[in-house]
CSV table of N, CA and C in Angstrom, one decimal:
chain,number,residue,atom,x,y,z
A,146,MET,N,-28.3,22.8,-16.4
A,146,MET,CA,-27.6,21.9,-15.9
A,146,MET,C,-26.6,22.2,-14.6
A,147,THR,N,-26.2,21.0,-13.8
A,147,THR,CA,-25.5,21.9,-12.4
A,147,THR,C,-23.9,21.7,-13.0
A,148,ALA,N,-23.3,21.8,-11.8
A,148,ALA,CA,-22.4,21.8,-11.2
A,148,ALA,C,-22.2,20.5,-11.3
A,149,VAL,N,-22.8,19.7,-11.1
A,149,VAL,CA,-22.2,17.9,-11.3
A,149,VAL,C,-22.5,17.4,-12.2
A,150,THR,N,-23.3,18.4,-12.8
A,150,THR,CA,-23.1,17.7,-14.5
A,150,THR,C,-22.0,17.7,-15.1
A,151,ASP,N,-21.3,19.3,-15.0
A,151,ASP,CA,-20.7,19.8,-15.7
A,151,ASP,C,-19.2,18.5,-15.2
A,152,PHE,N,-19.3,18.6,-13.8
A,152,PHE,CA,-17.6,18.2,-13.9
A,152,PHE,C,-17.5,16.3,-14.4
A,153,LEU,N,-19.0,16.3,-14.1
A,153,LEU,CA,-19.0,14.9,-14.5
A,153,LEU,C,-18.1,15.0,-16.2
A,154,LEU,N,-19.2,15.9,-16.7
A,154,LEU,CA,-19.0,15.7,-18.3
A,154,LEU,C,-16.8,16.6,-18.3
A,155,ASN,N,-16.2,16.9,-17.7
A,155,ASN,CA,-15.0,16.7,-17.9
A,155,ASN,C,-14.6,15.8,-16.4
A,156,ARG,N,-15.2,15.0,-15.9
A,156,ARG,CA,-14.3,13.6,-15.5
A,156,ARG,C,-13.7,13.0,-16.8
A,157,SER,N,-11.7,12.8,-15.9
A,157,SER,CA,-11.1,11.9,-17.2
A,157,SER,C,-10.5,11.2,-16.3
A,158,SER,N,-9.3,9.8,-16.8
A,158,SER,CA,-8.5,9.4,-15.8
A,158,SER,C,-7.1,9.8,-16.2
A,159,GLU,N,-6.6,9.3,-15.3
A,159,GLU,CA,-5.3,10.2,-15.3
A,159,GLU,C,-4.6,9.2,-15.1
A,160,PRO,N,-3.4,9.4,-15.7
A,160,PRO,CA,-2.6,7.9,-15.2
A,160,PRO,C,-1.1,8.6,-15.1
A,161,ARG,N,-0.2,9.5,-15.7
A,161,ARG,CA,0.4,10.5,-15.0
A,161,ARG,C,0.5,10.7,-12.7
A,162,LEU,N,0.7,10.6,-12.3
A,162,LEU,CA,0.6,10.5,-10.7
A,162,LEU,C,1.2,11.7,-10.1
A,163,GLU,N,2.2,11.2,-9.4
A,163,GLU,CA,3.0,12.4,-7.9
A,163,GLU,C,2.1,12.4,-7.0
A,164,ALA,N,3.1,12.7,-5.8
A,164,ALA,CA,2.7,12.7,-4.3
A,164,ALA,C,2.2,14.4,-5.1
A,165,PRO,N,1.7,15.2,-3.7
A,165,PRO,CA,1.4,13.9,-2.6
A,165,PRO,C,-0.5,13.5,-3.0
A,166,ALA,N,-0.5,11.9,-2.6
A,166,ALA,CA,-1.2,11.3,-2.4
A,166,ALA,C,-1.9,12.3,-1.4
A,167,PRO,N,-4.2,11.9,-1.1
A,167,PRO,CA,-4.4,12.2,-0.6
A,167,PRO,C,-4.2,12.2,0.7
A,168,ASP,N,-4.3,12.8,2.0
A,168,ASP,CA,-4.7,13.4,3.4
A,168,ASP,C,-5.9,12.3,3.5
A,169,ARG,N,-5.5,11.5,5.0
A,169,ARG,CA,-6.8,11.0,5.9
A,169,ARG,C,-8.4,11.5,6.4
A,170,GLU,N,-7.8,13.3,6.1
A,170,GLU,CA,-9.3,13.9,5.6
A,170,GLU,C,-9.3,13.9,5.3
A,171,THR,N,-9.4,13.8,4.0
A,171,THR,CA,-9.7,13.2,2.5
A,171,THR,C,-10.6,11.9,1.7
A,172,LEU,N,-9.4,11.3,2.4
A,172,LEU,CA,-9.6,9.9,2.2
A,172,LEU,C,-11.0,9.7,2.2
A,173,ASN,N,-10.9,10.2,4.1
A,173,ASN,CA,-12.0,9.9,4.8
A,173,ASN,C,-13.6,10.3,4.3
A,174,LYS,N,-13.4,11.5,3.6
A,174,LYS,CA,-14.7,11.6,3.3
A,174,LYS,C,-14.5,11.3,1.9
A,175,ALA,N,-13.6,10.7,1.4
A,175,ALA,CA,-14.3,10.0,-0.1
A,175,ALA,C,-14.6,8.5,0.7
A,176,PHE,N,-14.3,8.5,1.2
A,176,PHE,CA,-14.4,7.0,1.7
A,176,PHE,C,-16.4,7.1,1.9
A,177,ALA,N,-16.4,8.3,2.6
A,177,ALA,CA,-17.8,8.1,3.2
A,177,ALA,C,-18.8,8.5,1.5
A,178,CYS,N,-18.0,9.3,0.9
A,178,CYS,CA,-19.3,9.4,-0.8
A,178,CYS,C,-19.1,7.6,-1.2
A,179,ALA,N,-18.5,6.7,-1.0
A,179,ALA,CA,-18.4,5.9,-1.2
A,179,ALA,C,-19.4,5.0,-0.8
A,180,ALA,N,-19.8,5.3,0.4
A,180,ALA,CA,-20.8,4.4,1.0
A,180,ALA,C,-21.9,4.9,0.4
A,181,ARG,N,-22.0,5.6,-0.4
A,181,ARG,CA,-23.5,6.3,-0.1
A,181,ARG,C,-23.6,5.3,-2.1
A,182,ALA,N,-23.4,5.1,-2.6
A,182,ALA,CA,-23.1,3.7,-3.5
A,182,ALA,C,-25.0,3.1,-3.7
A,183,PRO,N,-25.7,3.2,-4.2
A,183,PRO,CA,-26.3,2.1,-4.3
A,183,PRO,C,-26.5,0.8,-3.3
A,184,ASP,N,-27.5,0.1,-2.8
A,184,ASP,CA,-26.9,-1.0,-1.8
A,184,ASP,C,-28.3,-1.5,-1.5
A,185,HIS,N,-28.9,-2.7,-2.6
A,185,HIS,CA,-29.9,-2.4,-2.5
A,185,HIS,C,-30.4,-3.4,-0.9
A,186,ALA,N,-30.4,-3.7,0.5
A,186,ALA,CA,-30.9,-3.7,1.7
A,186,ALA,C,-29.9,-3.9,2.1
A,187,LEU,N,-29.1,-2.8,1.9
A,187,LEU,CA,-27.9,-2.4,2.9
A,187,LEU,C,-27.4,-2.8,3.0
A,188,LEU,N,-26.9,-4.0,2.1
A,188,LEU,CA,-25.8,-5.4,2.2
A,188,LEU,C,-24.2,-4.6,3.2
A,189,ARG,N,-23.9,-3.8,2.4
A,189,ARG,CA,-22.4,-3.0,2.0
A,189,ARG,C,-22.4,-4.0,2.0
A,190,PRO,N,-21.7,-4.4,0.4
A,190,PRO,CA,-21.3,-5.9,-0.1
A,190,PRO,C,-19.5,-5.3,-0.7
A,191,TRP,N,-19.0,-4.3,0.5
A,191,TRP,CA,-17.9,-3.6,0.4
A,191,TRP,C,-16.4,-3.3,0.4
A,192,ARG,N,-15.2,-3.5,0.9
A,192,ARG,CA,-14.2,-3.4,1.7
A,192,ARG,C,-13.6,-2.9,0.6
A,193,TYR,N,-12.0,-1.9,1.4
A,193,TYR,CA,-10.9,-1.1,0.5
A,193,TYR,C,-9.6,-1.9,1.3
A,194,LEU,N,-8.7,-1.5,0.3
A,194,LEU,CA,-7.2,-1.8,0.7
A,194,LEU,C,-5.9,-0.2,1.0
A,195,VAL,N,-6.1,0.3,1.3
A,195,VAL,CA,-5.3,1.4,1.0
A,195,VAL,C,-3.8,0.9,1.2
A,196,VAL,N,-3.2,1.1,-0.4
A,196,VAL,CA,-1.5,0.3,-0.5
A,196,VAL,C,-1.3,1.9,-0.3
A,197,GLU,N,0.0,2.7,0.5
A,197,GLU,CA,0.9,3.0,-0.1
A,197,GLU,C,2.3,3.3,0.3
A,198,GLY,N,3.5,4.1,0.7
A,198,GLY,CA,4.5,4.0,1.0
A,198,GLY,C,5.0,2.5,0.5
A,199,GLU,N,5.8,1.8,1.4
A,199,GLU,CA,6.8,0.2,1.3
A,199,GLU,C,5.8,-0.7,0.6
A,200,GLY,N,4.6,-0.1,1.1
A,200,GLY,CA,3.4,-1.6,0.9
A,200,GLY,C,2.7,-1.0,-0.8
A,201,LEU,N,3.2,-0.2,-1.9
A,201,LEU,CA,3.0,-0.5,-3.4
A,201,LEU,C,5.0,-1.5,-4.4
A,202,GLU,N,5.6,-0.8,-3.2
A,202,GLU,CA,6.5,-2.2,-4.0
A,202,GLU,C,5.9,-3.3,-3.1
A,203,ALA,N,5.6,-4.1,-2.2
A,203,ALA,CA,4.9,-5.7,-2.3
A,203,ALA,C,4.0,-5.5,-3.3
A,204,LEU,N,3.6,-5.3,-2.7
A,204,LEU,CA,1.5,-5.6,-3.9
A,204,LEU,C,2.7,-5.3,-5.2
A,205,GLY,N,3.3,-4.8,-5.8
A,205,GLY,CA,4.4,-5.1,-6.8
A,205,GLY,C,4.7,-6.7,-7.2
A,206,GLU,N,5.4,-6.7,-6.5
A,206,GLU,CA,5.8,-7.8,-5.9
A,206,GLU,C,4.8,-9.3,-6.1
A,207,LEU,N,4.2,-9.3,-5.4
A,207,LEU,CA,3.1,-10.3,-5.4
A,207,LEU,C,2.5,-9.7,-6.7
A,208,PHE,N,2.2,-8.2,-7.7
A,208,PHE,CA,2.0,-8.6,-9.1
A,208,PHE,C,2.8,-9.6,-9.6
A,209,ALA,N,4.2,-9.5,-9.6
A,209,ALA,CA,5.1,-10.2,-10.1
A,209,ALA,C,5.0,-11.7,-9.3
A,210,SER,N,4.5,-11.8,-8.4
A,210,SER,CA,4.5,-13.4,-8.4
A,210,SER,C,3.5,-14.6,-9.3
A,211,THR,N,2.8,-13.1,-10.0
A,211,THR,CA,1.5,-13.9,-11.1
A,211,THR,C,2.2,-14.8,-12.1
A,212,CYS,N,3.1,-14.3,-12.2
A,212,CYS,CA,4.1,-14.5,-13.8
A,212,CYS,C,3.8,-16.0,-13.8
A,213,ALA,N,4.3,-17.1,-15.3
A,213,ALA,CA,5.1,-17.8,-15.0
A,213,ALA,C,6.1,-18.1,-15.3
A,214,ASN,N,7.1,-19.1,-15.5
A,214,ASN,CA,8.4,-19.7,-14.6
A,214,ASN,C,9.2,-19.4,-16.0
A,215,ASN,N,8.1,-18.9,-17.1
A,215,ASN,CA,8.7,-18.9,-18.5
A,215,ASN,C,8.3,-17.6,-19.1
A,216,SER,N,8.0,-16.6,-17.7
A,216,SER,CA,8.0,-15.3,-18.2
A,216,SER,C,9.2,-14.6,-18.5
A,217,ASP,N,8.8,-13.7,-19.4
A,217,ASP,CA,10.2,-12.7,-20.3
A,217,ASP,C,9.7,-11.6,-18.6
A,218,GLU,N,11.3,-12.3,-18.6
A,218,GLU,CA,11.8,-11.0,-17.5
A,218,GLU,C,11.5,-9.4,-17.5
A,219,ARG,N,10.7,-9.0,-18.8
A,219,ARG,CA,10.4,-7.4,-19.0
A,219,ARG,C,8.7,-7.8,-18.3
A,220,GLU,N,8.0,-9.0,-18.7
A,220,GLU,CA,7.0,-9.4,-18.3
A,220,GLU,C,6.3,-8.5,-17.0
A,221,ILE,N,7.6,-9.6,-16.2
A,221,ILE,CA,8.0,-9.3,-14.2
A,221,ILE,C,7.9,-8.4,-13.9
A,222,GLU,N,8.9,-7.6,-15.1
A,222,GLU,CA,9.8,-5.7,-13.9
A,222,GLU,C,8.3,-5.3,-13.8
A,223,LYS,N,7.1,-5.1,-15.5
A,223,LYS,CA,6.1,-4.4,-15.9
A,223,LYS,C,4.9,-4.4,-14.5
A,224,LEU,N,5.3,-5.6,-14.3
A,224,LEU,CA,3.6,-5.8,-12.7
A,224,LEU,C,4.7,-5.5,-11.9
A,225,ARG,N,6.0,-5.8,-11.7
A,225,ARG,CA,6.8,-5.5,-10.4
A,225,ARG,C,6.3,-3.4,-10.1
A,226,ARG,N,7.2,-3.0,-11.1
A,226,ARG,CA,6.1,-1.3,-11.2
A,226,ARG,C,5.9,-1.1,-11.4
A,227,ALA,N,4.4,-1.7,-12.0
A,227,ALA,CA,3.0,-1.1,-11.5
A,227,ALA,C,2.2,-0.7,-10.6
A,228,PRO,N,2.5,-0.9,-9.5
A,228,PRO,CA,2.0,-0.4,-8.2
A,228,PRO,C,2.4,0.9,-8.4
A,229,LEU,N,3.7,1.5,-8.8
A,229,LEU,CA,4.9,3.2,-8.5
A,229,LEU,C,4.2,4.1,-9.6
A,230,ARG,N,3.2,2.9,-10.6
A,230,ARG,CA,3.0,4.7,-11.1
A,230,ARG,C,1.5,5.4,-10.4
A,231,ALA,N,2.2,5.4,-8.8
A,231,ALA,CA,1.0,6.4,-8.1
A,231,ALA,C,1.5,6.4,-6.8
A,232,PRO,N,0.9,7.3,-5.9
A,232,PRO,CA,1.7,7.1,-4.9
A,232,PRO,C,0.7,6.0,-3.6
A,233,MET,N,-0.4,6.1,-3.7
A,233,MET,CA,-1.4,4.9,-3.9
A,233,MET,C,-2.5,4.7,-4.8
A,234,VAL,N,-2.0,3.6,-3.8
A,234,VAL,CA,-3.2,2.5,-5.0
A,234,VAL,C,-4.6,1.6,-3.9
A,235,ILE,N,-5.7,2.0,-3.9
A,235,ILE,CA,-6.6,2.1,-3.0
A,235,ILE,C,-7.4,0.8,-3.9
A,236,ILE,N,-7.7,-0.8,-3.1
A,236,ILE,CA,-8.0,-1.9,-3.5
A,236,ILE,C,-9.0,-1.6,-3.6
A,237,GLY,N,-10.0,-1.8,-4.5
A,237,GLY,CA,-12.1,-2.2,-3.8
A,237,GLY,C,-11.9,-3.1,-3.8
A,238,ILE,N,-12.2,-4.0,-3.4
A,238,ILE,CA,-12.8,-5.1,-2.5
A,238,ILE,C,-14.9,-5.7,-2.7
A,239,ALA,N,-15.3,-6.6,-3.3
A,239,ALA,CA,-16.9,-6.6,-4.0
A,239,ALA,C,-16.7,-8.5,-2.1
A,240,SER,N,-17.7,-7.8,-1.3
A,240,SER,CA,-18.0,-8.5,-0.7
A,240,SER,C,-18.9,-9.3,0.2
A,241,PRO,N,-19.6,-10.0,-0.9
A,241,PRO,CA,-20.8,-10.1,-1.2
A,241,PRO,C,-21.1,-11.9,-0.5
A,242,SER,N,-23.0,-11.4,0.1
A,242,SER,CA,-22.9,-12.2,1.2
A,242,SER,C,-24.9,-12.9,0.7
A,243,PRO,N,-24.3,-14.5,1.4
A,243,PRO,CA,-25.8,-14.8,0.2
A,243,PRO,C,-27.3,-13.4,1.4
A,244,HIS,N,-27.8,-13.6,0.1
A,244,HIS,CA,-29.7,-13.0,0.0
A,244,HIS,C,-30.3,-13.4,-0.2
A,245,PRO,N,-31.5,-13.7,-0.1
A,245,PRO,CA,-32.6,-14.6,-0.9
A,245,PRO,C,-32.9,-12.6,-1.6
A,246,LYS,N,-33.0,-12.4,-1.5
A,246,LYS,CA,-33.5,-11.2,-2.2
A,246,LYS,C,-32.6,-9.9,-3.3
A,247,VAL,N,-31.1,-10.3,-3.2
A,247,VAL,CA,-30.8,-9.6,-3.7
A,247,VAL,C,-29.1,-10.6,-3.9
A,248,PRO,N,-29.2,-10.9,-5.7
A,248,PRO,CA,-28.0,-11.3,-6.1
A,248,PRO,C,-27.0,-11.0,-5.9
A,249,GLU,N,-25.7,-11.9,-6.7
A,249,GLU,CA,-24.9,-11.5,-6.0
A,249,GLU,C,-23.9,-10.3,-7.0
A,250,VAL,N,-24.3,-10.4,-8.0
A,250,VAL,CA,-24.0,-9.9,-9.3
A,250,VAL,C,-24.3,-7.8,-8.7
A,251,GLU,N,-25.6,-8.1,-7.6
A,251,GLU,CA,-26.4,-6.8,-7.8
A,251,GLU,C,-24.5,-5.9,-7.1
A,252,GLN,N,-24.6,-7.2,-6.1
A,252,GLN,CA,-23.6,-6.3,-4.6
A,252,GLN,C,-22.8,-5.9,-5.2
A,253,VAL,N,-21.8,-6.8,-6.7
A,253,VAL,CA,-20.5,-6.9,-7.0
A,253,VAL,C,-20.9,-5.0,-8.3
A,254,MET,N,-22.2,-4.9,-8.6
A,254,MET,CA,-22.2,-3.4,-9.3
A,254,MET,C,-21.9,-2.5,-8.1
A,255,SER,N,-22.9,-2.8,-6.5
A,255,SER,CA,-22.7,-0.9,-6.0
A,255,SER,C,-21.1,-1.5,-5.7
A,256,ALA,N,-20.5,-2.6,-5.5
A,256,ALA,CA,-18.4,-1.8,-5.2
A,256,ALA,C,-18.1,-1.5,-6.1
A,257,ALA,N,-18.5,-2.3,-7.7
A,257,ALA,CA,-18.1,-0.8,-8.0
A,257,ALA,C,-18.4,0.6,-8.8
A,258,ALA,N,-19.8,0.7,-8.0
A,258,ALA,CA,-20.5,2.5,-7.6
A,258,ALA,C,-19.9,2.7,-7.0
A,259,GLY,N,-19.4,2.1,-5.7
A,259,GLY,CA,-18.8,2.5,-5.3
A,259,GLY,C,-16.9,3.3,-5.1
A,260,MET,N,-16.5,1.9,-6.4
A,260,MET,CA,-15.3,2.7,-6.3
A,260,MET,C,-15.3,3.6,-7.3
A,261,SER,N,-16.9,3.6,-7.9
A,261,SER,CA,-17.4,4.6,-8.4
A,261,SER,C,-16.7,6.2,-8.5
A,262,PHE,N,-17.1,6.7,-7.8
A,262,PHE,CA,-17.8,7.8,-6.1
A,262,PHE,C,-16.3,7.8,-5.5
A,263,LEU,N,-15.7,7.1,-5.3
A,263,LEU,CA,-14.9,7.1,-4.7
A,263,LEU,C,-13.8,8.2,-5.5
A,264,GLY,N,-13.8,7.6,-6.8
A,264,GLY,CA,-12.9,7.9,-8.0
A,264,GLY,C,-12.8,9.1,-7.7
A,265,LEU,N,-14.4,9.9,-8.3
A,265,LEU,CA,-15.0,11.0,-8.8
A,265,LEU,C,-14.9,11.8,-6.8
A,266,ALA,N,-15.2,11.6,-6.1
A,266,ALA,CA,-14.8,12.6,-4.8
A,266,ALA,C,-13.1,13.0,-5.4
A,267,LEU,N,-12.6,12.0,-5.1
A,267,LEU,CA,-10.9,12.2,-5.2
A,267,LEU,C,-10.7,13.2,-6.0
A,268,GLN,N,-11.0,13.2,-6.7
A,268,GLN,CA,-11.3,14.3,-8.0
A,268,GLN,C,-11.6,15.6,-8.0
A,269,ASP,N,-12.7,15.6,-6.9
A,269,ASP,CA,-13.5,16.6,-6.7
A,269,ASP,C,-12.9,17.6,-5.4
A,270,ALA,N,-12.1,16.5,-5.2
A,270,ALA,CA,-10.9,17.2,-3.8
A,270,ALA,C,-9.7,17.7,-4.7
A,271,GLY,N,-9.7,17.5,-6.1
A,271,GLY,CA,-8.3,17.9,-6.9
A,271,GLY,C,-7.0,17.0,-6.4
A,272,TYR,N,-6.9,15.8,-6.3
A,272,TYR,CA,-6.7,14.2,-7.4
A,272,TYR,C,-6.8,14.0,-9.3
A,273,GLY,N,-5.8,13.4,-9.0
A,273,GLY,CA,-5.9,12.6,-10.6
A,273,GLY,C,-5.7,10.9,-9.9
A,274,VAL,N,-6.6,10.6,-10.4
A,274,VAL,CA,-7.8,8.8,-10.8
A,274,VAL,C,-7.2,8.1,-11.6
A,275,MET,N,-6.3,6.7,-11.8
A,275,MET,CA,-7.1,6.1,-12.8
A,275,MET,C,-6.6,4.4,-12.0
A,276,TRP,N,-8.1,4.3,-12.5
A,276,TRP,CA,-9.1,3.1,-11.8
A,276,TRP,C,-8.2,2.0,-13.1
A,277,ARG,N,-7.8,0.6,-12.3
A,277,ARG,CA,-7.1,-0.2,-13.8
A,277,ARG,C,-7.4,-1.5,-12.8
A,278,THR,N,-7.4,-2.1,-13.8
A,278,THR,CA,-8.1,-4.2,-13.4
A,278,THR,C,-7.3,-4.9,-13.7
A,279,GLY,N,-6.7,-5.4,-15.2
A,279,GLY,CA,-5.4,-6.0,-16.0
A,279,GLY,C,-6.4,-8.1,-15.1
A,280,ALA,N,-4.8,-9.2,-15.6
A,280,ALA,CA,-5.3,-10.2,-14.7
A,280,ALA,C,-4.7,-10.3,-13.6
A,281,VAL,N,-3.8,-9.5,-13.2
A,281,VAL,CA,-3.8,-9.9,-11.8
A,281,VAL,C,-4.2,-9.3,-10.6
A,282,ALA,N,-6.2,-8.5,-10.9
A,282,ALA,CA,-7.4,-8.9,-10.4
A,282,ALA,C,-8.0,-10.0,-10.6
A,283,TYR,N,-8.0,-10.4,-11.8
A,283,TYR,CA,-8.6,-12.0,-11.0
A,283,TYR,C,-7.4,-13.5,-10.1
A,284,HIS,N,-6.3,-12.7,-10.5
A,284,HIS,CA,-5.5,-13.8,-10.3
A,284,HIS,C,-5.4,-14.4,-8.8
A,285,SER,N,-5.8,-15.5,-8.1
A,285,SER,CA,-5.8,-16.4,-7.6
A,285,SER,C,-4.2,-16.9,-6.5
A,286,ALA,N,-3.8,-15.7,-6.9
A,286,ALA,CA,-1.9,-15.7,-5.7
A,286,ALA,C,-2.1,-14.1,-5.3
A,287,VAL,N,-2.6,-13.9,-5.9
A,287,VAL,CA,-3.5,-11.0,-6.1
A,287,VAL,C,-4.0,-12.4,-4.7
A,288,HIS,N,-4.9,-12.2,-5.1
A,288,HIS,CA,-6.3,-12.7,-4.4
A,288,HIS,C,-6.3,-13.2,-2.3
A,289,LYS,N,-5.1,-14.0,-2.9
A,289,LYS,CA,-4.4,-14.5,-1.8
A,289,LYS,C,-3.6,-14.1,-1.0
A,290,GLY,N,-3.1,-13.3,-1.4
A,290,GLY,CA,-1.7,-12.0,-1.6
A,290,GLY,C,-2.3,-11.3,-0.2
A,291,LEU,N,-3.3,-10.3,-0.3
A,291,LEU,CA,-3.5,-9.4,0.1
A,291,LEU,C,-4.8,-9.9,1.0
A,292,GLY,N,-5.5,-11.9,1.4
A,292,GLY,CA,-6.5,-11.8,2.0
A,292,GLY,C,-7.6,-12.4,1.8
A,293,LEU,N,-8.1,-11.4,0.9
A,293,LEU,CA,-9.4,-12.0,0.7
A,293,LEU,C,-10.2,-13.2,0.6
A,294,ASP,N,-11.6,-13.1,1.1
A,294,ASP,CA,-11.8,-14.0,1.7
A,294,ASP,C,-12.9,-15.0,-0.4
A,295,ASP,N,-12.9,-15.8,0.1
A,295,ASP,CA,-12.8,-17.0,-1.6
A,295,ASP,C,-14.0,-16.2,-1.8
A,296,HIS,N,-15.1,-16.1,-1.3
A,296,HIS,CA,-16.2,-15.3,-1.9
A,296,HIS,C,-15.8,-13.2,-2.3
A,297,GLU,N,-14.7,-13.4,-2.3
A,297,GLU,CA,-14.7,-12.3,-3.3
A,297,GLU,C,-13.8,-11.8,-3.6
A,298,GLN,N,-14.1,-10.1,-4.1
A,298,GLN,CA,-13.7,-10.4,-5.5
A,298,GLN,C,-12.5,-8.5,-5.5
A,299,ILE,N,-12.4,-8.2,-6.7
A,299,ILE,CA,-11.4,-7.7,-7.0
A,299,ILE,C,-12.3,-6.7,-7.7
A,300,VAL,N,-12.5,-5.4,-7.5
A,300,VAL,CA,-12.9,-4.4,-8.3
A,300,VAL,C,-12.5,-3.5,-9.2
A,301,GLY,N,-11.4,-3.1,-8.6
A,301,GLY,CA,-10.3,-2.5,-8.7
A,301,GLY,C,-9.1,-2.1,-8.6
A,302,PHE,N,-8.3,-1.4,-9.3
A,302,PHE,CA,-7.3,-0.5,-8.0
A,302,PHE,C,-6.8,0.5,-8.9
A,303,LEU,N,-8.2,1.6,-8.2
A,303,LEU,CA,-7.7,3.0,-8.0
A,303,LEU,C,-6.6,3.2,-7.6
A,304,TYR,N,-5.5,3.9,-8.7
A,304,TYR,CA,-4.7,4.8,-8.6
A,304,TYR,C,-4.4,6.6,-8.1
A,305,THR,N,-4.3,6.6,-7.8
A,305,THR,CA,-4.5,7.8,-7.1
A,305,THR,C,-2.9,9.0,-6.9
A,306,GLY,N,-3.4,9.8,-6.6
A,306,GLY,CA,-2.0,11.0,-6.7
A,306,GLY,C,-2.8,12.7,-7.3
A,307,SER,N,-1.5,13.4,-7.6
A,307,SER,CA,-1.2,14.5,-7.8
A,307,SER,C,-1.0,13.8,-9.3
A,308,VAL,N,-2.5,15.1,-10.7
A,308,VAL,CA,-2.2,14.6,-11.6
A,308,VAL,C,-0.6,15.3,-11.5
A,309,SER,N,0.5,15.0,-12.3
A,309,SER,CA,1.6,15.3,-12.7
A,309,SER,C,2.1,15.9,-14.4
A,310,ALA,N,0.9,15.4,-15.3
A,310,ALA,CA,0.4,15.5,-16.6
A,310,ALA,C,-0.4,15.8,-17.4
A,311,VAL,N,-1.0,16.9,-17.6
A,311,VAL,CA,-2.4,16.7,-18.8
A,311,VAL,C,-2.1,15.2,-19.4
A,312,LYS,N,-3.2,15.1,-19.9
A,312,LYS,CA,-3.3,14.2,-21.2
A,312,LYS,C,-4.1,15.3,-21.4
A,313,PRO,N,-3.8,15.5,-23.2
A,313,PRO,CA,-5.1,15.1,-24.4
A,313,PRO,C,-6.8,14.9,-24.2
A,314,ALA,N,-7.1,15.9,-24.0
A,314,ALA,CA,-8.7,15.3,-23.9
A,314,ALA,C,-8.5,14.0,-24.5
A,315,VAL,N,-9.9,13.1,-24.3
A,315,VAL,CA,-10.2,11.5,-25.2
A,315,VAL,C,-11.2,11.9,-25.7
A,316,LEU,N,-11.7,11.2,-27.5
A,316,LEU,CA,-12.6,11.9,-27.6
A,316,LEU,C,-13.6,10.2,-27.3
A,317,ARG,N,-14.5,11.7,-27.0
A,317,ARG,CA,-16.5,10.7,-26.6
A,317,ARG,C,-17.6,10.2,-27.3
A,318,PRO,N,-17.4,9.4,-27.7
A,318,PRO,CA,-19.3,9.0,-27.8
A,318,PRO,C,-20.1,10.0,-27.6
A,319,GLY,N,-21.4,10.0,-28.9
A,319,GLY,CA,-22.1,11.3,-29.1
A,319,GLY,C,-23.4,9.8,-28.7
A,320,VAL,N,-24.0,10.5,-27.8
A,320,VAL,CA,-25.2,10.8,-26.9
A,320,VAL,C,-26.0,9.3,-27.8
A,321,ASP,N,-26.5,9.6,-29.2
A,321,ASP,CA,-26.8,8.8,-30.8
A,321,ASP,C,-26.0,7.5,-30.6
A,322,GLU,N,-25.3,7.1,-30.3
A,322,GLU,CA,-24.6,6.3,-30.5
A,322,GLU,C,-24.4,5.0,-29.9
A,323,PHE,N,-24.7,5.2,-28.7
A,323,PHE,CA,-25.0,4.4,-27.0
A,323,PHE,C,-26.5,4.8,-27.2
A,324,VAL,N,-26.9,5.3,-27.2
A,324,VAL,CA,-28.3,5.1,-26.5
A,324,VAL,C,-29.6,5.0,-27.3
A,325,ARG,N,-30.1,3.6,-27.2
A,325,ARG,CA,-31.8,4.0,-28.1
A,325,ARG,C,-33.1,3.4,-27.5
A,326,HIS,N,-34.3,4.4,-27.5
A,326,HIS,CA,-35.6,4.3,-27.0
A,326,HIS,C,-36.0,3.5,-27.4
A,327,TRP,N,-36.4,2.9,-26.6
A,327,TRP,CA,-37.4,0.9,-26.9
A,327,TRP,C,-39.0,1.5,-26.4
A,328,PRO,N,-39.8,0.8,-26.9
A,328,PRO,CA,-40.3,0.4,-28.4
A,328,PRO,C,-40.2,1.4,-29.5
């Protein structure tokens, strides 16, 4: 196999991230990789928001605003602090448009593939990433606060930075556990 295969076999999500985050040149190259995601009809049904610095605190406040009035203060604080787990959070947004041959679900999958390519490119540049979603990704207050249009949805929050501590390897399933030949 190739170096690409070896890289993929060693890919992992990294939850312990610290500064520095990727610089603009690295980000631009990673976003160029994201734009290489499979995209039926070249619709480019994605966009990204880069959040860092004081924006992380604002994002935390937006997350905390999704809690009901009777929420536990620990739950609110956990949401408020969530974006502070990394020096940068990249928000992937699926922005599908009506098309006679490309259903919305394919466009959302294209946006998700772009997020994956983005994460892989950042890891190849030496950064750690953790793709997260959670209830906040689907909450209308978060969508409104981030300026999403009604037809858009969040495909993930890509927490990004330098790895601060190596985590133990995660046991992966054997291929026979999830692949079957048909018929």
